Amino acid sequence: MRRRADDKANAMTEGSDSDVVWTNLHAATMSDGAQSYGEIRDAAIVVQSGRIAWIGPRRELPPAFRSLDTRDGKGGWMTPGLVDCHTHAVHAGSRSDEFEARLSGVTYEEIARRGGGILSTVRATRAATEPDLAAQSRARVERLMSGGVTTVEIKSGYGLSTESETKMLRVARRLGDELPVRVKTSFLGAHAVPPEFSGRADDYVALCIEEMLPAIVREGLADAVDAFCETIAFSPRQVEALFEAARAAGLAVKLHAEQLSDQGGAALVARYGGLSADHIEYLDEAGVAAMATAGTVGVLLPGAFYFLRETKVPPIAELRRHGVPMAVATDSNPGTSPMLSMTQAMNMACVLFRLTSQEALAGATINAARALGIAHETGSLEVGKAADMVLWDIARPADLSYAITPQQPTVRIVAGRVA
Ligand SMILES: [Zn+2]
């Protein structure tokens, strides 16, 4: 599966526009991680064969590149293309009816009794034809793209059967093939126990391991395996069984961990060398230390925190102290984070979690790329990486996380091509 993703990356760079040099702009390279913006004032960025061939102050542009066609940045700021490293963008339907009911006083238990909650999205997603599911999901991904996203991770997890989980992942792959955006996919069969397995979670996990995962691997549909480790979802023991199967299949792992309680999920995913532990509001210091040792990224999802009106903030100070890279993502999903803007997620991460503006931008670029295992390819403006870049009409990089209003870049470039 990883080979497949690399093939796609190569295909994207091969058919690029002619070689150009972008000038009349400033660059926030994000090459230092969250330490600084990696600012270059009055920069030049040379794009050749879809990759960054040179970047630096314009006055230092080597003579060899001076005859290239130029592209005018109009005094704006070029940043790495934004990477949304945690979404559930492929699903059918919406849950605004539940939102409305809850605001008029209907309890969560009553909504669940009426068949609402995650299982209503499961019903809608199972019922949707593949083309219909693709059309609904495409609109969401395009909305993310219009806000500067050049890479998006998409999870399954609303099918909960072999047929519907593979349908979701095929749709995600297809969106990556049809749209100018990189798509990474995660198999999230262990998102919820489907109604037909009610009270038999172990049997359902066995189905994930013995039937779903092999089918997904056969079709090359997933880049990683994810799960929801929580009292209302799956236990650490069940997650571990799934991670063993993922390891045997050669797939990376990540985890929805410590969102509502401390289950030791972050330490578990770190033990498997996982790419990321996501949510992590209830993460303790031992979990932070385990993540630091393993190089596991902490993915912050302030949209769900906001929407659920949570009050327990992730342990940002400990994550900083241990040097755990922090990413920021939309968690775009119909139940707890109906959000389709990365700059809005950045703003929420700053306001609700007190990230610095540099941390928010690093979280939406280089650290998000790390959370997907593709930091060698995208996520910062550095020589040799794909020219995934977005140009913003802003005065300073902090403007991206300052505004509550979703931001839109003036130019979006994927693998060197204006898209
Ligand atoms: Zn999620």
PDB file of C-alpha atoms in Angstrom, residues 127-392:
ATOM      1  CA  ALA A 127     -27.317   2.523   2.366  1.00  0.00           C
ATOM      2  CA  ALA A 128     -25.473   4.932   0.055  1.00  0.00           C
ATOM      3  CA  THR A 129     -24.356   3.667  -3.340  1.00  0.00           C
ATOM      4  CA  GLU A 130     -20.664   4.074  -4.045  1.00  0.00           C
ATOM      5  CA  PRO A 131     -21.227   6.923  -6.562  1.00  0.00           C
ATOM      6  CA  ASP A 132     -23.540   8.747  -4.146  1.00  0.00           C
ATOM      7  CA  LEU A 133     -21.072   8.341  -1.291  1.00  0.00           C
ATOM      8  CA  ALA A 134     -18.312   9.635  -3.575  1.00  0.00           C
ATOM      9  CA  ALA A 135     -20.346  12.681  -4.610  1.00  0.00           C
ATOM     10  CA  GLN A 136     -21.220  13.657  -1.023  1.00  0.00           C
ATOM     11  CA  SER A 137     -17.658  13.138   0.161  1.00  0.00           C
ATOM     12  CA  ARG A 138     -16.089  14.884  -2.811  1.00  0.00           C
ATOM     13  CA  ALA A 139     -17.857  18.124  -1.884  1.00  0.00           C
ATOM     14  CA  ARG A 140     -16.322  17.985   1.598  1.00  0.00           C
ATOM     15  CA  VAL A 141     -12.818  17.292   0.340  1.00  0.00           C
ATOM     16  CA  GLU A 142     -13.130  20.129  -2.190  1.00  0.00           C
ATOM     17  CA  ARG A 143     -14.131  22.457   0.619  1.00  0.00           C
ATOM     18  CA  LEU A 144     -11.023  21.463   2.586  1.00  0.00           C
ATOM     19  CA  MET A 145      -8.919  21.988  -0.539  1.00  0.00           C
ATOM     20  CA  SER A 146     -10.325  25.476  -1.088  1.00  0.00           C
ATOM     21  CA  GLY A 147      -9.011  26.285   2.405  1.00  0.00           C
ATOM     22  CA  GLY A 148      -5.449  25.368   1.460  1.00  0.00           C
ATOM     23  CA  VAL A 149      -5.338  21.614   2.021  1.00  0.00           C
ATOM     24  CA  THR A 150      -3.037  19.694  -0.317  1.00  0.00           C
ATOM     25  CA  THR A 151      -2.988  16.421   1.661  1.00  0.00           C
ATOM     26  CA  VAL A 152      -5.919  14.870   3.484  1.00  0.00           C
ATOM     27  CA  GLU A 153      -6.206  11.716   5.557  1.00  0.00           C
ATOM     28  CA  ILE A 154      -9.553   9.928   5.318  1.00  0.00           C
ATOM     29  CA  LYS A 155     -10.741   7.127   7.595  1.00  0.00           C
ATOM     30  CA  SER A 156     -13.298   4.406   7.152  1.00  0.00           C
ATOM     31  CA  GLY A 157     -15.364   3.540  10.230  1.00  0.00           C
ATOM     32  CA  TYR A 158     -18.989   4.201   9.287  1.00  0.00           C
ATOM     33  CA  GLY A 159     -19.423   0.970   7.351  1.00  0.00           C
ATOM     34  CA  LEU A 160     -18.519  -1.576  10.046  1.00  0.00           C
ATOM     35  CA  SER A 161     -18.949  -4.452   7.600  1.00  0.00           C
ATOM     36  CA  THR A 162     -16.461  -5.748   5.071  1.00  0.00           C
ATOM     37  CA  GLU A 163     -18.568  -4.558   2.171  1.00  0.00           C
ATOM     38  CA  SER A 164     -19.164  -1.048   3.532  1.00  0.00           C
ATOM     39  CA  GLU A 165     -15.694  -0.461   4.971  1.00  0.00           C
ATOM     40  CA  THR A 166     -14.101  -1.344   1.633  1.00  0.00           C
ATOM     41  CA  LYS A 167     -16.667   0.865  -0.103  1.00  0.00           C
ATOM     42  CA  MET A 168     -15.636   3.843   2.037  1.00  0.00           C
ATOM     43  CA  LEU A 169     -11.941   3.270   1.410  1.00  0.00           C
ATOM     44  CA  ARG A 170     -12.459   2.816  -2.335  1.00  0.00           C
ATOM     45  CA  VAL A 171     -14.259   6.160  -2.381  1.00  0.00           C
ATOM     46  CA  ALA A 172     -11.366   7.784  -0.512  1.00  0.00           C
ATOM     47  CA  ARG A 173      -8.832   6.344  -2.969  1.00  0.00           C
ATOM     48  CA  ARG A 174     -10.971   7.471  -5.885  1.00  0.00           C
ATOM     49  CA  LEU A 175     -11.096  11.047  -4.568  1.00  0.00           C
ATOM     50  CA  GLY A 176      -7.302  10.984  -4.416  1.00  0.00           C
ATOM     51  CA  ASP A 177      -7.167   9.782  -8.015  1.00  0.00           C
ATOM     52  CA  GLU A 178      -9.666  12.327  -9.329  1.00  0.00           C
ATOM     53  CA  LEU A 179      -8.835  15.472  -7.356  1.00  0.00           C
ATOM     54  CA  PRO A 180      -5.563  17.422  -7.133  1.00  0.00           C
ATOM     55  CA  VAL A 181      -4.952  16.410  -3.526  1.00  0.00           C
ATOM     56  CA  ARG A 182      -2.925  13.690  -1.843  1.00  0.00           C
ATOM     57  CA  VAL A 183      -5.144  11.252   0.040  1.00  0.00           C
ATOM     58  CA  LYS A 184      -3.906   8.911   2.754  1.00  0.00           C
ATOM     59  CA  THR A 185      -6.371   6.350   4.051  1.00  0.00           C
ATOM     60  CA  SER A 186      -6.838   4.659   7.421  1.00  0.00           C
ATOM     61  CA  PHE A 187      -8.908   1.558   8.154  1.00  0.00           C
ATOM     62  CA  LEU A 188     -11.034   2.395  11.205  1.00  0.00           C
ATOM     63  CA  GLY A 189     -13.228  -0.696  11.417  1.00  0.00           C
ATOM     64  CA  ALA A 190     -12.805  -0.547  15.199  1.00  0.00           C
ATOM     65  CA  HIS A 191     -14.688   2.751  15.446  1.00  0.00           C
ATOM     66  CA  ALA A 192     -17.898   1.390  16.984  1.00  0.00           C
ATOM     67  CA  VAL A 193     -19.544  -1.982  17.510  1.00  0.00           C
ATOM     68  CA  PRO A 194     -22.238  -2.390  14.826  1.00  0.00           C
ATOM     69  CA  PRO A 195     -25.781  -3.241  16.003  1.00  0.00           C
ATOM     70  CA  GLU A 196     -25.629  -6.816  14.702  1.00  0.00           C
ATOM     71  CA  PHE A 197     -22.651  -7.429  17.051  1.00  0.00           C
ATOM     72  CA  SER A 198     -24.208  -5.701  20.058  1.00  0.00           C
ATOM     73  CA  GLY A 199     -22.702  -7.181  23.237  1.00  0.00           C
ATOM     74  CA  ARG A 200     -20.169  -9.161  21.183  1.00  0.00           C
ATOM     75  CA  ALA A 201     -17.329  -6.689  20.696  1.00  0.00           C
ATOM     76  CA  ASP A 202     -14.674  -9.428  20.731  1.00  0.00           C
ATOM     77  CA  ASP A 203     -16.419 -11.219  17.872  1.00  0.00           C
ATOM     78  CA  TYR A 204     -16.571  -7.962  15.928  1.00  0.00           C
ATOM     79  CA  VAL A 205     -12.837  -7.301  16.469  1.00  0.00           C
ATOM     80  CA  ALA A 206     -12.212 -10.840  15.205  1.00  0.00           C
ATOM     81  CA  LEU A 207     -14.182  -9.974  12.062  1.00  0.00           C
ATOM     82  CA  CYS A 208     -12.052  -6.817  11.610  1.00  0.00           C
ATOM     83  CA  ILE A 209      -8.893  -8.910  11.893  1.00  0.00           C
ATOM     84  CA  GLU A 210      -9.888 -12.042  10.011  1.00  0.00           C
ATOM     85  CA  GLU A 211     -12.090 -10.705   7.230  1.00  0.00           C
ATOM     86  CA  MET A 212     -11.999  -6.916   6.805  1.00  0.00           C
ATOM     87  CA  LEU A 213      -8.268  -6.300   7.132  1.00  0.00           C
ATOM     88  CA  PRO A 214      -7.245  -9.064   4.680  1.00  0.00           C
ATOM     89  CA  ALA A 215      -9.796  -7.785   2.132  1.00  0.00           C
ATOM     90  CA  ILE A 216      -8.480  -4.238   2.528  1.00  0.00           C
ATOM     91  CA  VAL A 217      -4.870  -5.347   2.215  1.00  0.00           C
ATOM     92  CA  ARG A 218      -5.724  -7.391  -0.902  1.00  0.00           C
ATOM     93  CA  GLU A 219      -7.168  -4.311  -2.603  1.00  0.00           C
ATOM     94  CA  GLY A 220      -4.430  -1.985  -1.286  1.00  0.00           C
ATOM     95  CA  LEU A 221      -7.058   0.272   0.250  1.00  0.00           C
ATOM     96  CA  ALA A 222      -5.392   1.423   3.485  1.00  0.00           C
ATOM     97  CA  ASP A 223      -2.141   3.160   4.415  1.00  0.00           C
ATOM     98  CA  ALA A 224      -2.687   2.706   8.157  1.00  0.00           C
ATOM     99  CA  VAL A 225      -4.902   1.043  10.750  1.00  0.00           C
ATOM    100  CA  ASP A 226      -6.720   3.176  13.331  1.00  0.00           C
ATOM    101  CA  ALA A 227      -9.067   2.385  16.231  1.00  0.00           C
ATOM    102  CA  PHE A 228     -11.123   4.133  18.912  1.00  0.00           C
ATOM    103  CA  CYS A 229      -9.790   3.142  22.332  1.00  0.00           C
ATOM    104  CA  GLU A 230     -12.368   4.232  24.907  1.00  0.00           C
ATOM    105  CA  THR A 231     -14.810   2.844  27.473  1.00  0.00           C
ATOM    106  CA  ILE A 232     -17.641   3.412  24.990  1.00  0.00           C
ATOM    107  CA  ALA A 233     -15.661   1.830  22.133  1.00  0.00           C
ATOM    108  CA  PHE A 234     -12.789  -0.707  22.246  1.00  0.00           C
ATOM    109  CA  SER A 235     -10.516  -1.806  25.098  1.00  0.00           C
ATOM    110  CA  PRO A 236      -6.702  -1.653  24.987  1.00  0.00           C
ATOM    111  CA  ARG A 237      -6.699  -5.464  24.761  1.00  0.00           C
ATOM    112  CA  GLN A 238      -8.944  -5.418  21.675  1.00  0.00           C
ATOM    113  CA  VAL A 239      -6.928  -2.615  20.107  1.00  0.00           C
ATOM    114  CA  GLU A 240      -3.712  -4.537  20.699  1.00  0.00           C
ATOM    115  CA  ALA A 241      -5.080  -7.573  18.857  1.00  0.00           C
ATOM    116  CA  LEU A 242      -5.868  -5.325  15.913  1.00  0.00           C
ATOM    117  CA  PHE A 243      -2.417  -3.706  16.024  1.00  0.00           C
ATOM    118  CA  GLU A 244      -0.798  -7.153  15.962  1.00  0.00           C
ATOM    119  CA  ALA A 245      -2.731  -7.906  12.780  1.00  0.00           C
ATOM    120  CA  ALA A 246      -1.768  -4.532  11.302  1.00  0.00           C
ATOM    121  CA  ARG A 247       1.886  -5.187  12.073  1.00  0.00           C
ATOM    122  CA  ALA A 248       1.682  -8.612  10.435  1.00  0.00           C
ATOM    123  CA  ALA A 249       0.174  -6.933   7.354  1.00  0.00           C
ATOM    124  CA  GLY A 250       2.958  -4.316   7.296  1.00  0.00           C
ATOM    125  CA  LEU A 251       0.617  -1.399   7.991  1.00  0.00           C
ATOM    126  CA  ALA A 252       1.335   1.593  10.229  1.00  0.00           C
ATOM    127  CA  VAL A 253      -0.956   2.218  13.206  1.00  0.00           C
ATOM    128  CA  LYS A 254      -2.539   5.265  14.842  1.00  0.00           C
ATOM    129  CA  LEU A 255      -5.162   5.613  17.553  1.00  0.00           C
ATOM    130  CA  HIS A 256      -8.078   7.707  18.836  1.00  0.00           C
ATOM    131  CA  ALA A 257      -6.720   7.814  22.394  1.00  0.00           C
ATOM    132  CA  GLU A 258      -7.515   9.474  25.710  1.00  0.00           C
ATOM    133  CA  GLN A 259     -10.407  11.550  24.341  1.00  0.00           C
ATOM    134  CA  LEU A 260     -12.879  10.975  27.180  1.00  0.00           C
ATOM    135  CA  SER A 261     -10.797   9.036  29.718  1.00  0.00           C
ATOM    136  CA  ASP A 262      -7.262   7.745  30.267  1.00  0.00           C
ATOM    137  CA  GLN A 263      -7.097   4.207  28.854  1.00  0.00           C
ATOM    138  CA  GLY A 264      -3.332   4.130  28.308  1.00  0.00           C
ATOM    139  CA  GLY A 265      -4.030   4.199  24.576  1.00  0.00           C
ATOM    140  CA  ALA A 266      -1.235   6.617  23.714  1.00  0.00           C
ATOM    141  CA  ALA A 267       1.363   4.405  25.430  1.00  0.00           C
ATOM    142  CA  LEU A 268      -0.111   1.410  23.597  1.00  0.00           C
ATOM    143  CA  VAL A 269       0.133   2.988  20.150  1.00  0.00           C
ATOM    144  CA  ALA A 270       3.642   4.241  20.992  1.00  0.00           C
ATOM    145  CA  ARG A 271       4.648   0.665  21.884  1.00  0.00           C
ATOM    146  CA  TYR A 272       3.736  -0.292  18.319  1.00  0.00           C
ATOM    147  CA  GLY A 273       5.813   2.587  16.918  1.00  0.00           C
ATOM    148  CA  GLY A 274       2.558   4.281  15.916  1.00  0.00           C
ATOM    149  CA  LEU A 275       2.387   7.352  13.718  1.00  0.00           C
ATOM    150  CA  SER A 276       0.059   9.279  16.023  1.00  0.00           C
ATOM    151  CA  ALA A 277      -2.167   9.359  19.092  1.00  0.00           C
ATOM    152  CA  ASP A 278      -5.158  11.562  18.389  1.00  0.00           C
ATOM    153  CA  HIS A 279      -7.385  13.678  20.726  1.00  0.00           C
ATOM    154  CA  ILE A 280      -5.281  12.997  23.903  1.00  0.00           C
ATOM    155  CA  GLU A 281      -7.191  15.312  26.253  1.00  0.00           C
ATOM    156  CA  TYR A 282      -6.794  12.799  29.131  1.00  0.00           C
ATOM    157  CA  LEU A 283      -3.196  11.844  28.302  1.00  0.00           C
ATOM    158  CA  ASP A 284      -0.939  11.458  31.368  1.00  0.00           C
ATOM    159  CA  GLU A 285       2.771  12.149  31.599  1.00  0.00           C
ATOM    160  CA  ALA A 286       3.764   8.488  31.231  1.00  0.00           C
ATOM    161  CA  GLY A 287       1.861   8.455  27.935  1.00  0.00           C
ATOM    162  CA  VAL A 288       3.594  11.649  26.842  1.00  0.00           C
ATOM    163  CA  ALA A 289       6.995  10.135  27.626  1.00  0.00           C
ATOM    164  CA  ALA A 290       6.143   6.954  25.710  1.00  0.00           C
ATOM    165  CA  MET A 291       5.131   9.024  22.681  1.00  0.00           C
ATOM    166  CA  ALA A 292       8.343  11.040  22.859  1.00  0.00           C
ATOM    167  CA  THR A 293      10.446   7.869  22.901  1.00  0.00           C
ATOM    168  CA  ALA A 294       8.586   6.346  19.963  1.00  0.00           C
ATOM    169  CA  GLY A 295       8.383   9.554  17.897  1.00  0.00           C
ATOM    170  CA  THR A 296       4.589   9.306  17.924  1.00  0.00           C
ATOM    171  CA  VAL A 297       2.878  12.582  16.956  1.00  0.00           C
ATOM    172  CA  GLY A 298       0.158  14.054  19.172  1.00  0.00           C
ATOM    173  CA  VAL A 299      -2.772  15.061  16.968  1.00  0.00           C
ATOM    174  CA  LEU A 300      -4.930  17.778  18.522  1.00  0.00           C
ATOM    175  CA  LEU A 301      -8.567  17.968  17.458  1.00  0.00           C
ATOM    176  CA  PRO A 302      -9.985  21.206  18.864  1.00  0.00           C
ATOM    177  CA  GLY A 303     -13.139  21.003  16.718  1.00  0.00           C
ATOM    178  CA  ALA A 304     -14.445  17.982  18.638  1.00  0.00           C
ATOM    179  CA  PHE A 305     -13.369  19.568  21.948  1.00  0.00           C
ATOM    180  CA  TYR A 306     -15.345  22.689  21.021  1.00  0.00           C
ATOM    181  CA  PHE A 307     -18.405  20.914  19.674  1.00  0.00           C
ATOM    182  CA  LEU A 308     -18.679  18.616  22.716  1.00  0.00           C
ATOM    183  CA  ARG A 309     -18.036  21.576  25.033  1.00  0.00           C
ATOM    184  CA  GLU A 310     -15.224  19.626  26.703  1.00  0.00           C
ATOM    185  CA  THR A 311     -13.217  21.296  29.427  1.00  0.00           C
ATOM    186  CA  LYS A 312     -10.166  19.043  29.871  1.00  0.00           C
ATOM    187  CA  VAL A 313      -7.390  20.468  27.704  1.00  0.00           C
ATOM    188  CA  PRO A 314      -4.630  18.193  26.296  1.00  0.00           C
ATOM    189  CA  PRO A 315      -1.374  18.389  28.323  1.00  0.00           C
ATOM    190  CA  ILE A 316       0.289  20.908  25.997  1.00  0.00           C
ATOM    191  CA  ALA A 317       3.045  21.892  28.445  1.00  0.00           C
ATOM    192  CA  GLU A 318       4.087  18.249  28.950  1.00  0.00           C
ATOM    193  CA  LEU A 319       4.017  17.576  25.219  1.00  0.00           C
ATOM    194  CA  ARG A 320       6.304  20.592  24.708  1.00  0.00           C
ATOM    195  CA  ARG A 321       8.615  19.592  27.538  1.00  0.00           C
ATOM    196  CA  HIS A 322       9.040  16.072  26.153  1.00  0.00           C
ATOM    197  CA  GLY A 323       9.432  17.322  22.591  1.00  0.00           C
ATOM    198  CA  VAL A 324       6.410  15.439  21.225  1.00  0.00           C
ATOM    199  CA  PRO A 325       5.496  16.912  17.809  1.00  0.00           C
ATOM    200  CA  MET A 326       1.961  18.316  17.859  1.00  0.00           C
ATOM    201  CA  ALA A 327      -0.307  18.284  14.824  1.00  0.00           C
ATOM    202  CA  VAL A 328      -3.693  19.966  14.375  1.00  0.00           C
ATOM    203  CA  ALA A 329      -6.535  18.510  12.303  1.00  0.00           C
ATOM    204  CA  THR A 330     -10.234  19.129  11.635  1.00  0.00           C
ATOM    205  CA  ASP A 331     -11.504  15.654  12.650  1.00  0.00           C
ATOM    206  CA  SER A 332     -14.177  16.509  10.082  1.00  0.00           C
ATOM    207  CA  ASN A 333     -17.129  14.234  10.963  1.00  0.00           C
ATOM    208  CA  PRO A 334     -20.904  14.577  11.204  1.00  0.00           C
ATOM    209  CA  GLY A 335     -21.283  13.825  14.909  1.00  0.00           C
ATOM    210  CA  THR A 336     -18.673  15.776  16.843  1.00  0.00           C
ATOM    211  CA  SER A 337     -16.763  18.049  14.451  1.00  0.00           C
ATOM    212  CA  PRO A 338     -18.654  19.231  11.378  1.00  0.00           C
ATOM    213  CA  MET A 339     -15.772  21.462  10.289  1.00  0.00           C
ATOM    214  CA  LEU A 340     -14.092  21.807   6.905  1.00  0.00           C
ATOM    215  CA  SER A 341     -11.432  24.450   7.443  1.00  0.00           C
ATOM    216  CA  MET A 342      -7.870  23.871   8.589  1.00  0.00           C
ATOM    217  CA  THR A 343      -7.255  27.531   9.434  1.00  0.00           C
ATOM    218  CA  GLN A 344     -10.332  27.423  11.648  1.00  0.00           C
ATOM    219  CA  ALA A 345      -8.892  24.341  13.390  1.00  0.00           C
ATOM    220  CA  MET A 346      -5.623  26.270  13.822  1.00  0.00           C
ATOM    221  CA  ASN A 347      -7.482  29.192  15.380  1.00  0.00           C
ATOM    222  CA  MET A 348      -9.307  26.855  17.771  1.00  0.00           C
ATOM    223  CA  ALA A 349      -6.024  25.155  18.731  1.00  0.00           C
ATOM    224  CA  CYS A 350      -4.582  28.558  19.647  1.00  0.00           C
ATOM    225  CA  VAL A 351      -7.642  29.859  21.488  1.00  0.00           C
ATOM    226  CA  LEU A 352      -8.765  26.667  23.236  1.00  0.00           C
ATOM    227  CA  PHE A 353      -5.422  24.871  23.742  1.00  0.00           C
ATOM    228  CA  ARG A 354      -3.080  27.898  23.799  1.00  0.00           C
ATOM    229  CA  LEU A 355      -0.812  26.752  21.004  1.00  0.00           C
ATOM    230  CA  THR A 356       1.455  29.450  19.634  1.00  0.00           C
ATOM    231  CA  SER A 357       0.841  30.592  16.049  1.00  0.00           C
ATOM    232  CA  GLN A 358       4.047  28.830  14.993  1.00  0.00           C
ATOM    233  CA  GLU A 359       2.908  25.624  16.657  1.00  0.00           C
ATOM    234  CA  ALA A 360      -0.468  25.857  14.939  1.00  0.00           C
ATOM    235  CA  LEU A 361       1.092  26.280  11.491  1.00  0.00           C
ATOM    236  CA  ALA A 362       3.643  23.524  12.145  1.00  0.00           C
ATOM    237  CA  GLY A 363       0.731  21.408  13.347  1.00  0.00           C
ATOM    238  CA  ALA A 364      -1.084  21.962  10.072  1.00  0.00           C
ATOM    239  CA  THR A 365       1.982  21.289   7.917  1.00  0.00           C
ATOM    240  CA  ILE A 366       5.195  19.497   8.876  1.00  0.00           C
ATOM    241  CA  ASN A 367       3.938  17.764  12.027  1.00  0.00           C
ATOM    242  CA  ALA A 368       0.742  16.682  10.267  1.00  0.00           C
ATOM    243  CA  ALA A 369       2.875  15.193   7.490  1.00  0.00           C
ATOM    244  CA  ARG A 370       4.805  13.292  10.180  1.00  0.00           C
ATOM    245  CA  ALA A 371       1.524  11.989  11.583  1.00  0.00           C
ATOM    246  CA  LEU A 372       0.946  10.430   8.157  1.00  0.00           C
ATOM    247  CA  GLY A 373       4.501   9.173   7.686  1.00  0.00           C
ATOM    248  CA  ILE A 374       5.097  11.427   4.661  1.00  0.00           C
ATOM    249  CA  ALA A 375       7.279  14.198   6.090  1.00  0.00           C
ATOM    250  CA  HIS A 376      10.024  13.201   3.650  1.00  0.00           C
ATOM    251  CA  GLU A 377       7.682  14.136   0.792  1.00  0.00           C
ATOM    252  CA  THR A 378       5.576  17.122   1.897  1.00  0.00           C
ATOM    253  CA  GLY A 379       4.803  19.424   4.841  1.00  0.00           C
ATOM    254  CA  SER A 380       7.627  21.973   4.545  1.00  0.00           C
ATOM    255  CA  LEU A 381       9.230  24.095   1.845  1.00  0.00           C
ATOM    256  CA  GLU A 382      12.578  22.376   1.448  1.00  0.00           C
ATOM    257  CA  VAL A 383      14.720  21.359  -1.503  1.00  0.00           C
ATOM    258  CA  GLY A 384      13.816  17.910  -2.782  1.00  0.00           C
ATOM    259  CA  LYS A 385      10.284  17.817  -1.407  1.00  0.00           C
ATOM    260  CA  ALA A 386       7.192  17.946  -3.578  1.00  0.00           C
ATOM    261  CA  ALA A 387       6.181  21.513  -4.418  1.00  0.00           C
ATOM    262  CA  ASP A 388       2.963  21.405  -2.363  1.00  0.00           C
ATOM    263  CA  MET A 389       2.484  25.070  -1.492  1.00  0.00           C
ATOM    264  CA  VAL A 390      -0.227  27.625  -0.851  1.00  0.00           C
ATOM    265  CA  LEU A 391      -0.020  31.378  -1.333  1.00  0.00           C
ATOM    266  CA  TRP A 392      -1.923  33.599   1.092  1.00  0.00           C
TER     267      TRP A 392
END
